[in-house]
PDB file of C-alpha atoms in Angstrom:
ATOM      1  CA  UNK A   1      -0.058   0.089   0.185  1.00  0.00           C
ATOM      2  CA  UNK A   2       1.289   3.404  -0.966  1.00  0.00           C
ATOM      3  CA  UNK A   3       2.187   5.766   1.823  1.00  0.00           C
ATOM      4  CA  UNK A   4       0.053   8.796   2.082  1.00  0.00           C
ATOM      5  CA  UNK A   5       1.563  12.051   3.407  1.00  0.00           C
ATOM      6  CA  UNK A   6       0.830  15.351   1.279  1.00  0.00           C
ATOM      7  CA  UNK A   7      -0.955  14.958  -1.987  1.00  0.00           C
ATOM      8  CA  UNK A   8      -1.533  18.252  -4.258  1.00  0.00           C
ATOM      9  CA  UNK A   9      -4.074  17.510  -6.995  1.00  0.00           C
ATOM     10  CA  UNK A  10      -7.288  18.570  -8.344  1.00  0.00           C
ATOM     11  CA  UNK A  11     -10.860  16.699  -7.973  1.00  0.00           C
ATOM     12  CA  UNK A  12     -13.761  15.478  -9.996  1.00  0.00           C
ATOM     13  CA  UNK A  13     -17.014  16.118  -8.840  1.00  0.00           C
ATOM     14  CA  UNK A  14     -19.810  13.553  -8.619  1.00  0.00           C
ATOM     15  CA  UNK A  15     -22.291  14.988  -6.068  1.00  0.00           C
ATOM     16  CA  UNK A  16     -25.234  12.838  -5.873  1.00  0.00           C
ATOM     17  CA  UNK A  17     -26.442  11.664  -2.541  1.00  0.00           C
ATOM     18  CA  UNK A  18     -26.604   7.960  -1.633  1.00  0.00           C
ATOM     19  CA  UNK A  19     -24.235   6.436  -4.552  1.00  0.00           C
ATOM     20  CA  UNK A  20     -23.728   2.845  -3.634  1.00  0.00           C
ATOM     21  CA  UNK A  21     -21.377   0.216  -3.844  1.00  0.00           C
ATOM     22  CA  UNK A  22     -23.399  -1.407  -6.675  1.00  0.00           C
ATOM     23  CA  UNK A  23     -22.958   1.787  -8.739  1.00  0.00           C
ATOM     24  CA  UNK A  24     -19.520   2.077  -7.574  1.00  0.00           C
ATOM     25  CA  UNK A  25     -18.934  -1.042  -9.196  1.00  0.00           C
ATOM     26  CA  UNK A  26     -21.626  -3.342 -10.525  1.00  0.00           C
ATOM     27  CA  UNK A  27     -21.940  -6.818  -9.151  1.00  0.00           C
ATOM     28  CA  UNK A  28     -20.944  -8.451 -12.574  1.00  0.00           C
ATOM     29  CA  UNK A  29     -17.469  -7.333 -12.021  1.00  0.00           C
ATOM     30  CA  UNK A  30     -17.247  -9.074  -8.329  1.00  0.00           C
ATOM     31  CA  UNK A  31     -15.757 -12.255  -9.533  1.00  0.00           C
ATOM     32  CA  UNK A  32     -12.311 -11.565  -9.505  1.00  0.00           C
ATOM     33  CA  UNK A  33     -10.478 -11.679  -6.120  1.00  0.00           C
ATOM     34  CA  UNK A  34      -7.821  -9.122  -6.459  1.00  0.00           C
ATOM     35  CA  UNK A  35      -7.774  -5.462  -7.479  1.00  0.00           C
ATOM     36  CA  UNK A  36      -5.833  -5.661 -10.503  1.00  0.00           C
ATOM     37  CA  UNK A  37      -7.874  -4.048 -13.463  1.00  0.00           C
ATOM     38  CA  UNK A  38     -10.624  -2.924 -11.537  1.00  0.00           C
ATOM     39  CA  UNK A  39     -10.450   0.800 -12.234  1.00  0.00           C
ATOM     40  CA  UNK A  40     -11.824   0.104 -15.613  1.00  0.00           C
ATOM     41  CA  UNK A  41     -15.026  -1.076 -14.072  1.00  0.00           C
ATOM     42  CA  UNK A  42     -15.487   1.895 -11.953  1.00  0.00           C
ATOM     43  CA  UNK A  43     -19.268   3.453 -12.018  1.00  0.00           C
ATOM     44  CA  UNK A  44     -19.072   1.410 -15.235  1.00  0.00           C
ATOM     45  CA  UNK A  45     -23.057   1.622 -15.852  1.00  0.00           C
ATOM     46  CA  UNK A  46     -22.398   5.626 -15.765  1.00  0.00           C
ATOM     47  CA  UNK A  47     -19.140   5.410 -17.852  1.00  0.00           C
ATOM     48  CA  UNK A  48     -19.961   3.477 -20.853  1.00  0.00           C
ATOM     49  CA  UNK A  49     -23.054   3.285 -23.063  1.00  0.00           C
ATOM     50  CA  UNK A  50     -25.246  -0.095 -23.491  1.00  0.00           C
ATOM     51  CA  UNK A  51     -23.165  -0.633 -26.710  1.00  0.00           C
ATOM     52  CA  UNK A  52     -19.781  -0.365 -24.624  1.00  0.00           C
ATOM     53  CA  UNK A  53     -18.756   2.972 -25.960  1.00  0.00           C
ATOM     54  CA  UNK A  54     -17.601   5.648 -23.764  1.00  0.00           C
ATOM     55  CA  UNK A  55     -20.456   8.001 -22.196  1.00  0.00           C
ATOM     56  CA  UNK A  56     -19.095  11.288 -23.173  1.00  0.00           C
ATOM     57  CA  UNK A  57     -21.515  12.904 -20.762  1.00  0.00           C
ATOM     58  CA  UNK A  58     -20.309  11.288 -17.418  1.00  0.00           C
ATOM     59  CA  UNK A  59     -18.188  13.728 -15.559  1.00  0.00           C
ATOM     60  CA  UNK A  60     -15.241  11.087 -15.127  1.00  0.00           C
ATOM     61  CA  UNK A  61     -14.879  10.951 -19.252  1.00  0.00           C
ATOM     62  CA  UNK A  62     -14.614  14.509 -18.971  1.00  0.00           C
ATOM     63  CA  UNK A  63     -11.183  15.747 -20.394  1.00  0.00           C
ATOM     64  CA  UNK A  64      -9.261  17.296 -17.429  1.00  0.00           C
ATOM     65  CA  UNK A  65      -6.279  19.886 -17.806  1.00  0.00           C
ATOM     66  CA  UNK A  66      -4.656  18.380 -14.666  1.00  0.00           C
ATOM     67  CA  UNK A  67      -4.603  14.940 -13.044  1.00  0.00           C
ATOM     68  CA  UNK A  68      -7.620  14.677 -10.467  1.00  0.00           C
ATOM     69  CA  UNK A  69      -6.801  12.118  -7.544  1.00  0.00           C
ATOM     70  CA  UNK A  70      -9.680  13.241  -5.225  1.00  0.00           C
ATOM     71  CA  UNK A  71     -13.547  12.725  -5.910  1.00  0.00           C
ATOM     72  CA  UNK A  72     -15.716  15.033  -4.235  1.00  0.00           C
ATOM     73  CA  UNK A  73     -18.884  13.096  -3.505  1.00  0.00           C
ATOM     74  CA  UNK A  74     -22.710  13.786  -2.177  1.00  0.00           C
ATOM     75  CA  UNK A  75     -23.575  12.481   1.196  1.00  0.00           C
ATOM     76  CA  UNK A  76     -23.893   8.971   2.286  1.00  0.00           C
ATOM     77  CA  UNK A  77     -21.181   7.710  -0.177  1.00  0.00           C
ATOM     78  CA  UNK A  78     -20.511   3.795  -0.767  1.00  0.00           C
ATOM     79  CA  UNK A  79     -23.786   2.778   1.043  1.00  0.00           C
ATOM     80  CA  UNK A  80     -25.360  -0.600   0.074  1.00  0.00           C
ATOM     81  CA  UNK A  81     -23.751  -3.967   0.238  1.00  0.00           C
ATOM     82  CA  UNK A  82     -20.298  -4.505   1.667  1.00  0.00           C
ATOM     83  CA  UNK A  83     -17.671  -5.312  -1.143  1.00  0.00           C
ATOM     84  CA  UNK A  84     -13.949  -4.304  -0.973  1.00  0.00           C
ATOM     85  CA  UNK A  85     -13.911  -4.032  -4.896  1.00  0.00           C
ATOM     86  CA  UNK A  86     -15.346  -0.612  -4.411  1.00  0.00           C
ATOM     87  CA  UNK A  87     -12.320   0.924  -2.861  1.00  0.00           C
ATOM     88  CA  UNK A  88     -10.254  -1.270  -5.272  1.00  0.00           C
ATOM     89  CA  UNK A  89     -11.975   0.087  -8.452  1.00  0.00           C
ATOM     90  CA  UNK A  90     -11.415   3.987  -6.966  1.00  0.00           C
ATOM     91  CA  UNK A  91      -7.773   3.381  -6.460  1.00  0.00           C
ATOM     92  CA  UNK A  92      -7.494   1.475  -9.623  1.00  0.00           C
ATOM     93  CA  UNK A  93      -8.885   4.454 -11.330  1.00  0.00           C
ATOM     94  CA  UNK A  94      -6.283   6.842  -9.862  1.00  0.00           C
ATOM     95  CA  UNK A  95      -8.112   8.242  -6.703  1.00  0.00           C
ATOM     96  CA  UNK A  96      -6.278   8.816  -3.451  1.00  0.00           C
ATOM     97  CA  UNK A  97      -9.086  10.383  -1.471  1.00  0.00           C
ATOM     98  CA  UNK A  98     -13.067  10.709  -1.340  1.00  0.00           C
ATOM     99  CA  UNK A  99     -14.242  13.868   0.156  1.00  0.00           C
ATOM    100  CA  UNK A 100     -18.053  13.699   1.223  1.00  0.00           C
ATOM    101  CA  UNK A 101     -20.383  14.793   4.113  1.00  0.00           C
ATOM    102  CA  UNK A 102     -20.932  11.112   5.326  1.00  0.00           C
ATOM    103  CA  UNK A 103     -19.818   7.437   4.283  1.00  0.00           C
ATOM    104  CA  UNK A 104     -21.299   4.270   5.073  1.00  0.00           C
ATOM    105  CA  UNK A 105     -19.346   2.664   7.924  1.00  0.00           C
ATOM    106  CA  UNK A 106     -18.373  -0.638   5.924  1.00  0.00           C
ATOM    107  CA  UNK A 107     -17.308   1.504   2.799  1.00  0.00           C
ATOM    108  CA  UNK A 108     -15.083   3.912   5.122  1.00  0.00           C
ATOM    109  CA  UNK A 109     -13.503   0.984   6.763  1.00  0.00           C
ATOM    110  CA  UNK A 110     -12.665  -1.078   3.580  1.00  0.00           C
ATOM    111  CA  UNK A 111     -11.305   2.360   2.152  1.00  0.00           C
ATOM    112  CA  UNK A 112      -8.682   2.729   4.910  1.00  0.00           C
ATOM    113  CA  UNK A 113      -7.696  -0.702   4.735  1.00  0.00           C
ATOM    114  CA  UNK A 114      -7.045  -0.311   0.983  1.00  0.00           C
ATOM    115  CA  UNK A 115      -5.176   2.997   1.094  1.00  0.00           C
ATOM    116  CA  UNK A 116      -8.052   5.112   0.040  1.00  0.00           C
ATOM    117  CA  UNK A 117      -8.573   8.102   2.292  1.00  0.00           C
ATOM    118  CA  UNK A 118     -12.350   9.164   3.122  1.00  0.00           C
ATOM    119  CA  UNK A 119     -12.482  12.722   4.147  1.00  0.00           C
ATOM    120  CA  UNK A 120     -15.806  13.472   5.953  1.00  0.00           C
ATOM    121  CA  UNK A 121     -16.633  17.176   5.970  1.00  0.00           C
ATOM    122  CA  UNK A 122     -19.044  19.257   8.206  1.00  0.00           C
ATOM    123  CA  UNK A 123     -22.215  20.322   5.812  1.00  0.00           C
ATOM    124  CA  UNK A 124     -20.697  24.030   6.543  1.00  0.00           C
ATOM    125  CA  UNK A 125     -16.837  23.186   5.503  1.00  0.00           C
ATOM    126  CA  UNK A 126     -18.310  20.868   2.463  1.00  0.00           C
ATOM    127  CA  UNK A 127     -20.363  24.017   1.240  1.00  0.00           C
ATOM    128  CA  UNK A 128     -16.934  25.939   1.574  1.00  0.00           C
ATOM    129  CA  UNK A 129     -15.183  23.629  -0.452  1.00  0.00           C
ATOM    130  CA  UNK A 130     -17.910  23.503  -2.938  1.00  0.00           C
ATOM    131  CA  UNK A 131     -17.956  27.364  -3.190  1.00  0.00           C
ATOM    132  CA  UNK A 132     -14.133  27.252  -3.755  1.00  0.00           C
ATOM    133  CA  UNK A 133     -14.285  24.640  -6.754  1.00  0.00           C
ATOM    134  CA  UNK A 134     -16.987  26.889  -8.336  1.00  0.00           C
ATOM    135  CA  UNK A 135     -15.206  30.242  -8.179  1.00  0.00           C
ATOM    136  CA  UNK A 136     -11.591  29.491  -8.354  1.00  0.00           C
ATOM    137  CA  UNK A 137      -9.827  29.016 -11.789  1.00  0.00           C
ATOM    138  CA  UNK A 138      -6.971  26.840 -10.467  1.00  0.00           C
ATOM    139  CA  UNK A 139      -8.812  24.995  -7.876  1.00  0.00           C
ATOM    140  CA  UNK A 140      -6.152  22.713  -6.959  1.00  0.00           C
ATOM    141  CA  UNK A 141      -6.047  21.400  -3.270  1.00  0.00           C
ATOM    142  CA  UNK A 142      -3.330  19.840  -0.628  1.00  0.00           C
ATOM    143  CA  UNK A 143      -4.319  17.024   1.329  1.00  0.00           C
ATOM    144  CA  UNK A 144      -1.928  17.370   4.443  1.00  0.00           C
ATOM    145  CA  UNK A 145      -2.840  13.784   6.269  1.00  0.00           C
ATOM    146  CA  UNK A 146      -0.443  14.362   9.129  1.00  0.00           C
ATOM    147  CA  UNK A 147      -2.254  17.829  10.043  1.00  0.00           C
ATOM    148  CA  UNK A 148      -5.657  16.446   9.029  1.00  0.00           C
ATOM    149  CA  UNK A 149      -6.128  19.426   6.684  1.00  0.00           C
ATOM    150  CA  UNK A 150      -7.694  20.203   3.358  1.00  0.00           C
ATOM    151  CA  UNK A 151      -5.203  23.231   2.198  1.00  0.00           C
ATOM    152  CA  UNK A 152      -6.916  25.123  -0.768  1.00  0.00           C
ATOM    153  CA  UNK A 153      -5.126  27.751  -3.018  1.00  0.00           C
ATOM    154  CA  UNK A 154      -6.886  30.492  -1.693  1.00  0.00           C
ATOM    155  CA  UNK A 155      -5.463  29.903   1.814  1.00  0.00           C
ATOM    156  CA  UNK A 156      -8.117  28.401   3.254  1.00  0.00           C
ATOM    157  CA  UNK A 157      -7.517  25.342   5.766  1.00  0.00           C
ATOM    158  CA  UNK A 158     -10.210  22.946   6.109  1.00  0.00           C
ATOM    159  CA  UNK A 159      -9.762  20.357   9.077  1.00  0.00           C
ATOM    160  CA  UNK A 160     -11.158  16.891   8.830  1.00  0.00           C
ATOM    161  CA  UNK A 161     -11.156  14.013  11.650  1.00  0.00           C
ATOM    162  CA  UNK A 162      -9.462  10.639  11.279  1.00  0.00           C
ATOM    163  CA  UNK A 163      -8.827   8.078  13.842  1.00  0.00           C
ATOM    164  CA  UNK A 164      -5.237   7.819  15.047  1.00  0.00           C
ATOM    165  CA  UNK A 165      -4.718   4.065  14.054  1.00  0.00           C
ATOM    166  CA  UNK A 166      -5.897   4.387  10.584  1.00  0.00           C
ATOM    167  CA  UNK A 167      -4.038   7.900  10.005  1.00  0.00           C
ATOM    168  CA  UNK A 168      -0.548   5.962  11.305  1.00  0.00           C
ATOM    169  CA  UNK A 169      -1.406   2.927   8.760  1.00  0.00           C
ATOM    170  CA  UNK A 170      -1.975   5.456   5.889  1.00  0.00           C
ATOM    171  CA  UNK A 171       1.347   7.535   6.627  1.00  0.00           C
ATOM    172  CA  UNK A 172       3.380   4.720   6.779  1.00  0.00           C
ATOM    173  CA  UNK A 173       1.860   2.794   4.107  1.00  0.00           C
ATOM    174  CA  UNK A 174       0.907  -0.574   5.667  1.00  0.00           C
ATOM    175  CA  UNK A 175      -2.517  -2.309   6.403  1.00  0.00           C
ATOM    176  CA  UNK A 176      -3.521  -3.512   9.744  1.00  0.00           C
ATOM    177  CA  UNK A 177      -1.579  -6.797   9.407  1.00  0.00           C
ATOM    178  CA  UNK A 178       1.794  -4.884   8.111  1.00  0.00           C
ATOM    179  CA  UNK A 179       1.314  -2.658  11.240  1.00  0.00           C
ATOM    180  CA  UNK A 180       1.190  -5.503  13.411  1.00  0.00           C
ATOM    181  CA  UNK A 181       4.113  -7.245  11.792  1.00  0.00           C
ATOM    182  CA  UNK A 182       6.051  -3.948  12.358  1.00  0.00           C
ATOM    183  CA  UNK A 183       5.696  -4.547  16.002  1.00  0.00           C
ATOM    184  CA  UNK A 184       7.103  -8.033  15.979  1.00  0.00           C
ATOM    185  CA  UNK A 185      10.594  -6.988  17.331  1.00  0.00           C
ATOM    186  CA  UNK A 186       9.225  -5.175  20.404  1.00  0.00           C
ATOM    187  CA  UNK A 187       6.522  -7.974  20.706  1.00  0.00           C
ATOM    188  CA  UNK A 188       9.464 -10.528  20.953  1.00  0.00           C
ATOM    189  CA  UNK A 189      11.411  -8.038  23.560  1.00  0.00           C
ATOM    190  CA  UNK A 190       8.362  -8.172  25.742  1.00  0.00           C
ATOM    191  CA  UNK A 191       7.922 -11.860  25.572  1.00  0.00           C
ATOM    192  CA  UNK A 192      11.477 -12.558  26.494  1.00  0.00           C
ATOM    193  CA  UNK A 193      11.228  -9.863  29.465  1.00  0.00           C
ATOM    194  CA  UNK A 194       8.189 -12.176  30.629  1.00  0.00           C
ATOM    195  CA  UNK A 195      10.355 -15.221  30.210  1.00  0.00           C
ATOM    196  CA  UNK A 196      13.353 -13.570  32.155  1.00  0.00           C
ATOM    197  CA  UNK A 197      11.045 -13.126  35.084  1.00  0.00           C
ATOM    198  CA  UNK A 198       9.703 -16.747  35.104  1.00  0.00           C
ATOM    199  CA  UNK A 199       6.335 -15.574  33.540  1.00  0.00           C
ATOM    200  CA  UNK A 200       4.657 -17.441  30.569  1.00  0.00           C
ATOM    201  CA  UNK A 201       4.460 -15.259  27.738  1.00  0.00           C
ATOM    202  CA  UNK A 202       1.381 -13.440  26.993  1.00  0.00           C
ATOM    203  CA  UNK A 203       0.527 -13.062  30.853  1.00  0.00           C
TER     204      UNK A 203
END
């Protein structure tokens, strides 16, 4: 998993509320058990016409002057059934973060485990961000994960929450198992200390 420190980039906007995991990646693409190539299936029913051609009206098919690695989404993003394929597809397309006023809990957890940062803003802060995107010609933004801020080109700094464990994993580029493996030497030393005192390991 790629470490997430600071990211300066642009954003796509897909502002509909209640975008569910079946819209993010339709069920017919769930047969695969790894993330390779799933970016092509992201929002497949919206990105492609029934005959398979690109839908030129869909926002992700619009030409962008700069790379855009953030998706600004509507409320309750990632609702519906649990499928890890949803963050796989978003990451495979090139997104590093999704910004919303609310995420489904299962989607949020799956995203964090796969290196995708779900940034939840208050309604007020979210409206500030949308106004900035509407009114600013060169509307880049910087995600400063260490300080839990979105830094905008006009100087605004928008705070966002994240739990400390998920933040550490993202900053170090490890998943939960990788984090535990990093603790191996300390766990070994702790158990050796217990053994030296005549205690059973784990007590």
